[in-house]
XYZ file of C-alpha atoms in Angstrom:
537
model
C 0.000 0.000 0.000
C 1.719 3.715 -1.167
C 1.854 6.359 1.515
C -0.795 8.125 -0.325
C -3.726 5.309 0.630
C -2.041 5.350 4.231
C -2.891 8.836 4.522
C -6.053 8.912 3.512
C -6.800 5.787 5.553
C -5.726 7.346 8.644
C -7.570 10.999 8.107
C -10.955 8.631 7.198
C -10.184 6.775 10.424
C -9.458 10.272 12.548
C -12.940 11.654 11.493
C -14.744 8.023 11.906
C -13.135 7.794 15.484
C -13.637 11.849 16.560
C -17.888 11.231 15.365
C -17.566 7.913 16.915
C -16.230 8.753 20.321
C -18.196 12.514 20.086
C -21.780 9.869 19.754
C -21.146 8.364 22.593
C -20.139 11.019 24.816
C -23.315 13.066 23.605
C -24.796 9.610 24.014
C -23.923 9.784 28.015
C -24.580 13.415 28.133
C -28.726 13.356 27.167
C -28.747 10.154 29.475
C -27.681 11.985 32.166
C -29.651 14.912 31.670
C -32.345 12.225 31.015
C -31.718 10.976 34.868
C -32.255 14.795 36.540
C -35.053 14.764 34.130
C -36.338 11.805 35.906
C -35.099 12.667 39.176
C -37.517 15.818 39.146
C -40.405 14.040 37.690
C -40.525 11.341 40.915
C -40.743 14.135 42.712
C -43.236 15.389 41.382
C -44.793 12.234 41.026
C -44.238 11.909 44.951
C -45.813 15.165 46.174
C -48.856 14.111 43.673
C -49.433 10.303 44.914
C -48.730 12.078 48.469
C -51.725 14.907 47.879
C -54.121 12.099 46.428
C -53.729 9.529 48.819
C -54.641 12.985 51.329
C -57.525 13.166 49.095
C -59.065 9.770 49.021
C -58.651 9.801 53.075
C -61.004 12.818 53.100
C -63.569 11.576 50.380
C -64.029 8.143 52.759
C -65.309 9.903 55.286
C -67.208 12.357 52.743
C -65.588 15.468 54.166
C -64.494 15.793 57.476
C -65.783 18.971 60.190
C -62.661 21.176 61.564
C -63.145 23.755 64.299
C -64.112 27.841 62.530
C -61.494 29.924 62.439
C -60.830 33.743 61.415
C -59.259 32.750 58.249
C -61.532 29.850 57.416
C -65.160 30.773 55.810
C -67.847 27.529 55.433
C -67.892 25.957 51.760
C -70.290 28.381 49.864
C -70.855 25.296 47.245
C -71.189 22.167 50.264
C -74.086 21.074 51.056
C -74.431 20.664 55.444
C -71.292 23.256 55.813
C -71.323 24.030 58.954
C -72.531 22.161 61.923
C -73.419 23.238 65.724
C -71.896 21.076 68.429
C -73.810 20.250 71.817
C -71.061 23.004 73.181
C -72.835 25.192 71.144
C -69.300 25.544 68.924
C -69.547 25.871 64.889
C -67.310 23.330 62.914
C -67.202 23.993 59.296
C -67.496 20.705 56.808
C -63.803 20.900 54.550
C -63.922 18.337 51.762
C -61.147 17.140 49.351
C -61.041 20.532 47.148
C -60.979 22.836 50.446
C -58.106 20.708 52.349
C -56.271 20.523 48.937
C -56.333 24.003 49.003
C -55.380 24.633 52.272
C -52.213 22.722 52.040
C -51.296 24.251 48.858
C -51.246 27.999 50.796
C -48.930 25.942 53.503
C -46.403 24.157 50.686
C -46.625 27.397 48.663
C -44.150 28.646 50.852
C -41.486 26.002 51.008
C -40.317 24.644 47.682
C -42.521 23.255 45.758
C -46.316 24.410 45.355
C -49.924 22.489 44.253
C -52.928 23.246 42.706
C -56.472 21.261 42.695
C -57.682 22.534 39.273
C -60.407 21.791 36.443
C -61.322 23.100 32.891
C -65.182 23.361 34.590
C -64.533 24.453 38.246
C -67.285 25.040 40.521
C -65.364 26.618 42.816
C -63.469 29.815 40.975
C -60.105 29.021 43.132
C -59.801 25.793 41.154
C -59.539 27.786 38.072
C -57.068 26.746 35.910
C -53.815 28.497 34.976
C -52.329 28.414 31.088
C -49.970 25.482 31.971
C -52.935 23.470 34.033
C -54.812 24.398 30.788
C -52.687 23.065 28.448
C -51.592 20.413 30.647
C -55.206 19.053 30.859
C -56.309 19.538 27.562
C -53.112 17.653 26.755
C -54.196 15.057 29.281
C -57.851 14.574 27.284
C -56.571 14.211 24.244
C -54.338 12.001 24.026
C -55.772 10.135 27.285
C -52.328 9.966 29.082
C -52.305 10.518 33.144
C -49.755 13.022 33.027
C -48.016 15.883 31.665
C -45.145 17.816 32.596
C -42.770 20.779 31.303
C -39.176 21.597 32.123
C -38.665 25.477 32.735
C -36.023 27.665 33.361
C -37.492 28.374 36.852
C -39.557 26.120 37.487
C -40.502 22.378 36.843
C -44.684 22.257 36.437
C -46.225 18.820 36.302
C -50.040 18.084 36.589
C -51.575 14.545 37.380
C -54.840 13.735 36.153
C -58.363 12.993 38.511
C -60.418 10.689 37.228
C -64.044 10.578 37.949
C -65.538 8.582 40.618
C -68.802 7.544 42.113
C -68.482 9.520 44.871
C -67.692 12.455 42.728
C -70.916 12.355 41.428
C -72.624 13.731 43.886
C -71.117 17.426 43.917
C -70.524 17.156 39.850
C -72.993 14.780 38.301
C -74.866 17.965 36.803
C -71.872 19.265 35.016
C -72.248 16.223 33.193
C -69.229 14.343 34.003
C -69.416 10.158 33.839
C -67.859 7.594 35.322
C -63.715 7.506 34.149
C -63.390 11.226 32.555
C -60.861 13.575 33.568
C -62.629 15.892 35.514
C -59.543 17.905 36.870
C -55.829 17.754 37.941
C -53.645 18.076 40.674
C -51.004 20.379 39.398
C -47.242 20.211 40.942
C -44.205 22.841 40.849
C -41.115 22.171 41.797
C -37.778 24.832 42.056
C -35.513 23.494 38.960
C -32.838 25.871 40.268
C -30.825 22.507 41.144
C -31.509 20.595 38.170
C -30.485 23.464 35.762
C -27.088 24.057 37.422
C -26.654 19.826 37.062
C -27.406 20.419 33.461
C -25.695 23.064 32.562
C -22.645 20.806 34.788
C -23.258 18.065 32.223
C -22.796 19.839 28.981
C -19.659 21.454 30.383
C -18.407 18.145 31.165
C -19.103 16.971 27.533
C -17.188 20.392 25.973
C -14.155 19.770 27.849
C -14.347 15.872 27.206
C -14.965 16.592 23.956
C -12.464 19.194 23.348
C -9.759 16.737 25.381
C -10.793 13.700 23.112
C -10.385 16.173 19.852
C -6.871 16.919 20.913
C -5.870 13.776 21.881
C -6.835 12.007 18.692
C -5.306 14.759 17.158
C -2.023 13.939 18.239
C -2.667 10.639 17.523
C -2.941 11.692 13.893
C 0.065 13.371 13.711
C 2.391 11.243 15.381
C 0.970 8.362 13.402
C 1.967 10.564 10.252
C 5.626 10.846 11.497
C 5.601 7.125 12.150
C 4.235 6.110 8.214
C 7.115 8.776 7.251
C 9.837 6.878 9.331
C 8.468 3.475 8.438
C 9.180 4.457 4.623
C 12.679 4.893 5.547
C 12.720 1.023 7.604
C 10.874 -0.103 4.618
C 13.316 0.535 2.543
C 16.370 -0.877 4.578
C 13.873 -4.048 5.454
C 13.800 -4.564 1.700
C 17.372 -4.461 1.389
C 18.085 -6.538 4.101
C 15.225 -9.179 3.193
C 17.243 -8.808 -0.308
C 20.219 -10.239 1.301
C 18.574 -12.749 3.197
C 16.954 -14.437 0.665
C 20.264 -14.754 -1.470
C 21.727 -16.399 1.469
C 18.833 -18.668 2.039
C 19.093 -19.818 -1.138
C 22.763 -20.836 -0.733
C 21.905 -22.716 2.442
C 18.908 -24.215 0.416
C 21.201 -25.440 -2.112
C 23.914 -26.798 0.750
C 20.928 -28.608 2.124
C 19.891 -30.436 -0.387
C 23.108 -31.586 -1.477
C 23.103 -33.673 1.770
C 21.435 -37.380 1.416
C 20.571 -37.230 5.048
C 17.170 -35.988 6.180
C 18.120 -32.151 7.051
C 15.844 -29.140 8.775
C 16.749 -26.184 10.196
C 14.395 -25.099 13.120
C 14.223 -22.117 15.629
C 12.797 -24.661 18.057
C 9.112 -23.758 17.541
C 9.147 -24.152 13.771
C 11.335 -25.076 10.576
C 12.309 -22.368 8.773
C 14.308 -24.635 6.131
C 14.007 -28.337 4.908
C 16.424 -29.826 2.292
C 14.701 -32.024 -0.638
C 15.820 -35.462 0.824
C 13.515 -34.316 3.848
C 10.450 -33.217 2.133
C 11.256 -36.294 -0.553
C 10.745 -38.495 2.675
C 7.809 -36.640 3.982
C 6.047 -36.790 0.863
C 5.558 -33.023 0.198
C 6.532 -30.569 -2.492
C 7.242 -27.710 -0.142
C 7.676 -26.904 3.180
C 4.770 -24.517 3.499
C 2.494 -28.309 2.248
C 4.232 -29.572 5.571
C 3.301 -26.549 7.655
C -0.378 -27.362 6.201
C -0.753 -30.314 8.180
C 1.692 -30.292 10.829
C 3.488 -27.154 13.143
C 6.775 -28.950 13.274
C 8.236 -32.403 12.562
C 7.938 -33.626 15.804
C 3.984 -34.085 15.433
C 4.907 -37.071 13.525
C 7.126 -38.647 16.083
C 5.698 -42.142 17.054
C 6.115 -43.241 20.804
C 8.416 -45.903 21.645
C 8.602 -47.626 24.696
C 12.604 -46.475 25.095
C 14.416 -43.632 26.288
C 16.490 -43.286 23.672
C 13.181 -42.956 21.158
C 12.503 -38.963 21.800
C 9.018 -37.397 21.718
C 7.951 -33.931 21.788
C 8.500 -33.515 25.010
C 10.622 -35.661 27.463
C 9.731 -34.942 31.174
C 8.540 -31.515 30.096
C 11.156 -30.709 28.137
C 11.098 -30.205 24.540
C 12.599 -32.720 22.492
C 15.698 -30.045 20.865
C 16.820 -28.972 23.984
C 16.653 -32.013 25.599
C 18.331 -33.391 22.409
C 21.129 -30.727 22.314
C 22.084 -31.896 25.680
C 22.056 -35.902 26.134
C 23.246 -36.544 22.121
C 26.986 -36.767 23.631
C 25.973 -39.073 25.942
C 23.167 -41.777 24.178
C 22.501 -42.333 20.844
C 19.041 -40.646 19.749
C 16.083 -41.724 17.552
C 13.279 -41.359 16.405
C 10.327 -43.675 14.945
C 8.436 -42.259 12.300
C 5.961 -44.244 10.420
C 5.206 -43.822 6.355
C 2.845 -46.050 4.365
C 2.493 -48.622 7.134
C 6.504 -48.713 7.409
C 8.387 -47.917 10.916
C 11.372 -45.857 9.687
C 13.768 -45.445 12.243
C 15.962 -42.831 11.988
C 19.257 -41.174 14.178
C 18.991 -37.958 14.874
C 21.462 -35.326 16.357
C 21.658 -31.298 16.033
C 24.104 -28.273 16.062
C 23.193 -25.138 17.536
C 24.254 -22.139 16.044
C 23.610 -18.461 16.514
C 22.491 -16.303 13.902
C 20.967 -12.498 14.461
C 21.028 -13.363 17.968
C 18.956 -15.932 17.774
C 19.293 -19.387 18.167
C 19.076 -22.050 15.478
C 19.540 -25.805 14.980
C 20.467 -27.299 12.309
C 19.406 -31.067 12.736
C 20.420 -34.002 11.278
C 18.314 -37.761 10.677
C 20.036 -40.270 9.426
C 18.131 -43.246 8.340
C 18.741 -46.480 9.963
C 16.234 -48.732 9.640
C 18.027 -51.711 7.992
C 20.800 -51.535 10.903
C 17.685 -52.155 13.418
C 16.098 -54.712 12.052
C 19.441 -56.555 11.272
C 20.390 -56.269 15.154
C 16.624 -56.937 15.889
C 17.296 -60.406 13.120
C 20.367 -61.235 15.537
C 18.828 -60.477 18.830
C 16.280 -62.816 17.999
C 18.351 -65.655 16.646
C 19.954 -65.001 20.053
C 17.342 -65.531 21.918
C 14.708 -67.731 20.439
C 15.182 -71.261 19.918
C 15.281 -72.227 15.838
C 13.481 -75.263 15.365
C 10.124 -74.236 18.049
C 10.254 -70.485 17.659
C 10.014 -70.644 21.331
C 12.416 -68.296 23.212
C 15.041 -70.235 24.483
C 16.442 -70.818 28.341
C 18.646 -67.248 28.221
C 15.968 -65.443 27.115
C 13.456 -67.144 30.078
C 15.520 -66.316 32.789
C 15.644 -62.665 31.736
C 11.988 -62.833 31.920
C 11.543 -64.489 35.342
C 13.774 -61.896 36.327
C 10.873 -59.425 35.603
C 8.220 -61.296 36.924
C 9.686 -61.669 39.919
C 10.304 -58.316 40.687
C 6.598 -57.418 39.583
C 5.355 -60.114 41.719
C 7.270 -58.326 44.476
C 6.288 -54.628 44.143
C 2.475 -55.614 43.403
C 1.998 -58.289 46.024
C 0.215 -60.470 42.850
C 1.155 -64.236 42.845
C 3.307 -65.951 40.715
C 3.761 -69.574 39.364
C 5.519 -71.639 37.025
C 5.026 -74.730 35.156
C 7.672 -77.162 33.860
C 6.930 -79.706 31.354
C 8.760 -82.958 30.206
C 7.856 -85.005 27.044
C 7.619 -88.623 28.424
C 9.761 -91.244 26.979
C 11.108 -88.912 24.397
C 14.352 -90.515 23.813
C 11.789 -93.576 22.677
C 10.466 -91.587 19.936
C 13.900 -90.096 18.434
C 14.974 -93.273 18.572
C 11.935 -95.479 16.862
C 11.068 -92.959 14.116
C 14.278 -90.881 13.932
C 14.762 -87.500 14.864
C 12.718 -85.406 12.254
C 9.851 -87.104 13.614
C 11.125 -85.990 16.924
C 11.279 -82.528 16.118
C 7.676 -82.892 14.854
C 6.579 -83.750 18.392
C 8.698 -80.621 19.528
C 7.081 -78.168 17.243
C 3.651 -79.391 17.017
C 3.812 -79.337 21.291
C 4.773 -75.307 21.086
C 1.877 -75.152 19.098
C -0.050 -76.370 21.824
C 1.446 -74.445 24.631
C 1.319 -71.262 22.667
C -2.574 -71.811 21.898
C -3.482 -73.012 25.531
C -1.736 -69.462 26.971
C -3.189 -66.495 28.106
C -2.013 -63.386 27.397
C 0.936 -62.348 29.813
C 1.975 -65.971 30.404
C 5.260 -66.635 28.898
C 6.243 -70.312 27.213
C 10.089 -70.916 26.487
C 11.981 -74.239 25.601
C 14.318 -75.056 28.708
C 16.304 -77.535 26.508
C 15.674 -80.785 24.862
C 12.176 -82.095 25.177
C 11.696 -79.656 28.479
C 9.598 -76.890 28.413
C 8.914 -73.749 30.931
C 5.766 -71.275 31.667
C 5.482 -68.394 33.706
C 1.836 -67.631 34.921
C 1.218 -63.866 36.251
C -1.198 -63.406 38.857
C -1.644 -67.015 39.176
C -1.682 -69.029 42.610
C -0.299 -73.033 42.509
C -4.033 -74.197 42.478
C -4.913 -71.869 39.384
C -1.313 -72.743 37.631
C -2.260 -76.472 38.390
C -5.883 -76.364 36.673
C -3.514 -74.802 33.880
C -1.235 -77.714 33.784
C -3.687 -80.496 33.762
C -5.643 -78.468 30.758
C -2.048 -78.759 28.897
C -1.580 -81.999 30.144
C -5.362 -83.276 28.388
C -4.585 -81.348 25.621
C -1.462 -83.166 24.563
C -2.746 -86.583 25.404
C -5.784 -86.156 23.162
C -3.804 -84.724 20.459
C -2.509 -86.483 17.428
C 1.164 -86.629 17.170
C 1.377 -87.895 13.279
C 3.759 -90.149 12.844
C 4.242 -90.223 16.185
C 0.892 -90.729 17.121
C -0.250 -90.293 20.922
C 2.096 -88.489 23.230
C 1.963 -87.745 27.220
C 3.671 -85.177 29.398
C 4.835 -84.877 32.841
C 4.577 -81.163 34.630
C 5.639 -79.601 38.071
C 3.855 -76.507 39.346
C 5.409 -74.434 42.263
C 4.305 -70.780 43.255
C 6.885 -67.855 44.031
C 7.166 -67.717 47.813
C 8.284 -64.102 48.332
C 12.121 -63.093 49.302
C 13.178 -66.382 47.962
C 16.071 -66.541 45.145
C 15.566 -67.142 41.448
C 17.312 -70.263 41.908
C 15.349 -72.295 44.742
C 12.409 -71.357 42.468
C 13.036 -72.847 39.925
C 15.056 -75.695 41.894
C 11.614 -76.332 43.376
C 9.970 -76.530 40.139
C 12.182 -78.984 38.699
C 11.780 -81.307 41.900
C 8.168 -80.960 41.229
C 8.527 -82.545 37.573
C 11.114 -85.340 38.880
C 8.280 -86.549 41.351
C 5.440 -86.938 38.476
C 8.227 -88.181 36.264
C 9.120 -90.914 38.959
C 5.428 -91.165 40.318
C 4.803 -92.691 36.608
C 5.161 -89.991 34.572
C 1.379 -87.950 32.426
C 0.568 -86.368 35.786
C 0.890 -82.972 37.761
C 2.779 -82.641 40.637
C 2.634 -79.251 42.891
C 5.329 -78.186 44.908
């Protein structure tokens, strides 16, 4: 965008704010005048509520008879105005109108003044003034209850009277009915106060005004000095950006000259990837990469192995944590690609560029290594002709168990198992028959297992479970199972076969050793006991 759109962007946005912010404060100002406003109209409201609840006391009792005095004169327009006590003393009858009035000559000289008043008086006091005129007239016509002006003196509000029953009886023959307005009760109030709060308000909203104008102002202008200066950084950012593209080219083109899987990363992202990388990842760029993922290590697998990393390692993320054990371990990572584990070495160098920090990291692929250790490992450890793991690989295990046994209080047995009269078979039908009845007896053991139990070939035609969470009575039922099983089973040429088995449980603090000593004392008895039995220990 030129300076020129800039400009005119931030004048447009000047003269949106100023109307903006001037709306609202005008906004607050009427509201608050709007509350004063208010404030004098509950008065009013009050003194008028006040006067008729005064009058509805006095029209219960259809008038009520006060003592004579100089100033008071009987109603000229009452019927029964006066009345003679048995003390021979006059009391004069005051109704609603005449006690109205009388207060309104007492409040007349405070603050605030009243007036009982009608368009059709009968009583020429209740005439009505020009407001009370208006006010009623007002009231009639559009058949509200009240009406009110704001003045500079004063505040005048009038209240309408409805017509009741009982008003009949004075005004029936002016021909008033049932619900009409027959008069008001007129209110006014000093609005000395709620001028000066006024006039407060709107010089309030000048100065805010005025103070809002001159900060925005400033905002203007310094914002104009800042587009000028940013010009100038433009300028040197474009240069600079200039330069740091040629150079990120070069390192582009060192990258990908590498074979090895090679980012760059600041730690929270990768800024670079060579081709090998994004060849391996499937991707034509690195921003199709950022699409899907925020950094490589999303697509870390876990692996149950300290040397495996994940994104984070005890909280740690996997660079730093990388920067500082790769001297002392050899890292890796899993990462899996069409249904294919590739495991890969990885290690990083931190450099400092700008003054910030940045690793270049390096995976090397070594897959085929792994699973040529993992080839000899196993041929290590299992036995070739039952696929059974062999006798190293068994004590390993019991090692294990044992321990588990210990920390979880959970029993632990074992089972050992002896072909019977094996050497007869090798040596009526040869020894690839024997090796039948070997491999089709793993079979067996491996199908009759649970899952957790472990089956390894001790040597020769002896055999060895471990049973997790199992007591000697539940690793018994186990054994006889077996047992049945390989007596009902079908040898080939071999034909029917029989098996011998001790069963002893871990008893806990003892040593590998007189475990499985006891064991094997447990298959010599069923052995010598004549042999296709169980014997617990």
């Amino acid at each position: 965008m030129t300076n020129k759109y800039k400009y005119i962007l931030l004048y447009l946005a000047f003269v949106l704010s100023l109307s903006t912010i001037f709306y609202f404060i005008d906004n607050s100002k009427d509201r608050n005048i709007q509350h004063q406003q208010r404030i004098l109209i509950q008065q009013a409201q009050t003194h008028f509520q006040s006067q008729s609840s005064t009058r509805e006391w006095n029209d219960q009792y259809l008038g009520v008879y006060v003592r004579s005095q100089k100033t008071l004169k009987p109603h000229p327009y009452l019927p029964f105005n006066t009345l003679k006590t048995d003390e021979h003393e006059i009391l004069f009858r005051v109704n609603h109108a005449s006690m109205a009035r009388q207060l309104s000559e007492i409040s007349n000289e405070k603050s605030f003044k009243f007036h009982l008043t009608s368009l059709n008086p009968l009583n020429p006091e209740n005439e009505a003034g020009e407001f009370e005129k208006k006010a009623l007239k007002y009231i009639e016509k559009n058949n509200v209850k009240e009406y009110y002006e704001f003045g500079d003196e004063n505040f005048k509000y009038l209240g309408s009277i409805l017509t009741e029953q009982k008003c009949l009886e004075c005004h029936a023959h002016q021909g008033y009915k049932l619900g009409d307005v027959r008069g008001g009760l007129s209110v006014t109030l000093n609005s000395h106060n709620y001028n000066e709060s006024v006039k407060e308000i709107k010089n309030r909203n000048f100065i805010l005004k005025v103070t809002v104008f001159l900060f925005l102002t400033l905002i203007t202008f310094l914002m104009t000095r800042q587009i000028q200066s940013n010009q100038i950084l433009i300028s040197k950012v474009e240069k600079r950006t200039r330069q740091i593209n040629e150079t990120k080219e070069l390192l582009q083109n060192v990258l990908d000259a590498d074979l090895s899987l090679m980012i760059v990363s600041s730690g929270t992202e990768i800024i670079l990837a060579n081709k090998t990388t994004l060849d391996f990842l499937e991707v034509a760029s690195l921003d199709e990469f950022r699409e899907q993922y925020t950094h490589i290590s999303d697509i870390f697998e876990e692996v149950d192995d300290d040397s495996y990393l994940q994104q984070y390692i005890n909280g740690e993320h996997w660079i730093e944590y990388m920067q500082r054990e790769q001297h002392n371990k050899v890292l890796k990572v899993m990462i899996v690609k069409n249904g294919k584990e590739n495991h890969l070495k990885v290690h990083a160098k931190e450099i400092r560029v700008n003054e910030q920090d940045i690793h270049v990291i390096i995976f090397d692929d070594i897959t085929d290594e792994l699973e040529v250790i993992e080839k000899l490992k196993n041929e290590a450890t299992k036995d070739p002709l039952t696929k059974l793991f062999n006798r190293g690989k068994f004590n390993e295990v019991l090692t294990k168990e044992i321990a588990l046994a210990t920390s979880t209080s959970l029993p632990l047995s074992i089972i050992f198992l002896d072909i019977d009269h094996f050497k007869t078979v090798n040596d009526t039908y040869g020894h690839d028959v024997g090796d039948e009845v070997l491999v089709g007896l793993s079979k067996l053991l491996h199908e009759t297992m649970r899952t957790g139990d472990f089956v390894a070939r001790w040597g020769g035609e002896e055999f060895i479970i471990t049973l997790q969470a199992s007591t000697v009575t539940q690793a018994a039922a186990v054994a006889e199972k077996i047992r049945e099983n390989v007596a009902s089973h079908d040898f080939g040429t071999a034909s029917k076969q029989s098996i011998s088995l001790g069963v002893t449980q871990y008893i806990e603090g003892e040593s590998e050793e007189c475990f499985t000593k006891r064991v094997d004392e447990a298959l010599y008895e069923a052995k010598e006991s004549g042999r296709n039995k169980v014997v617990i220990k």
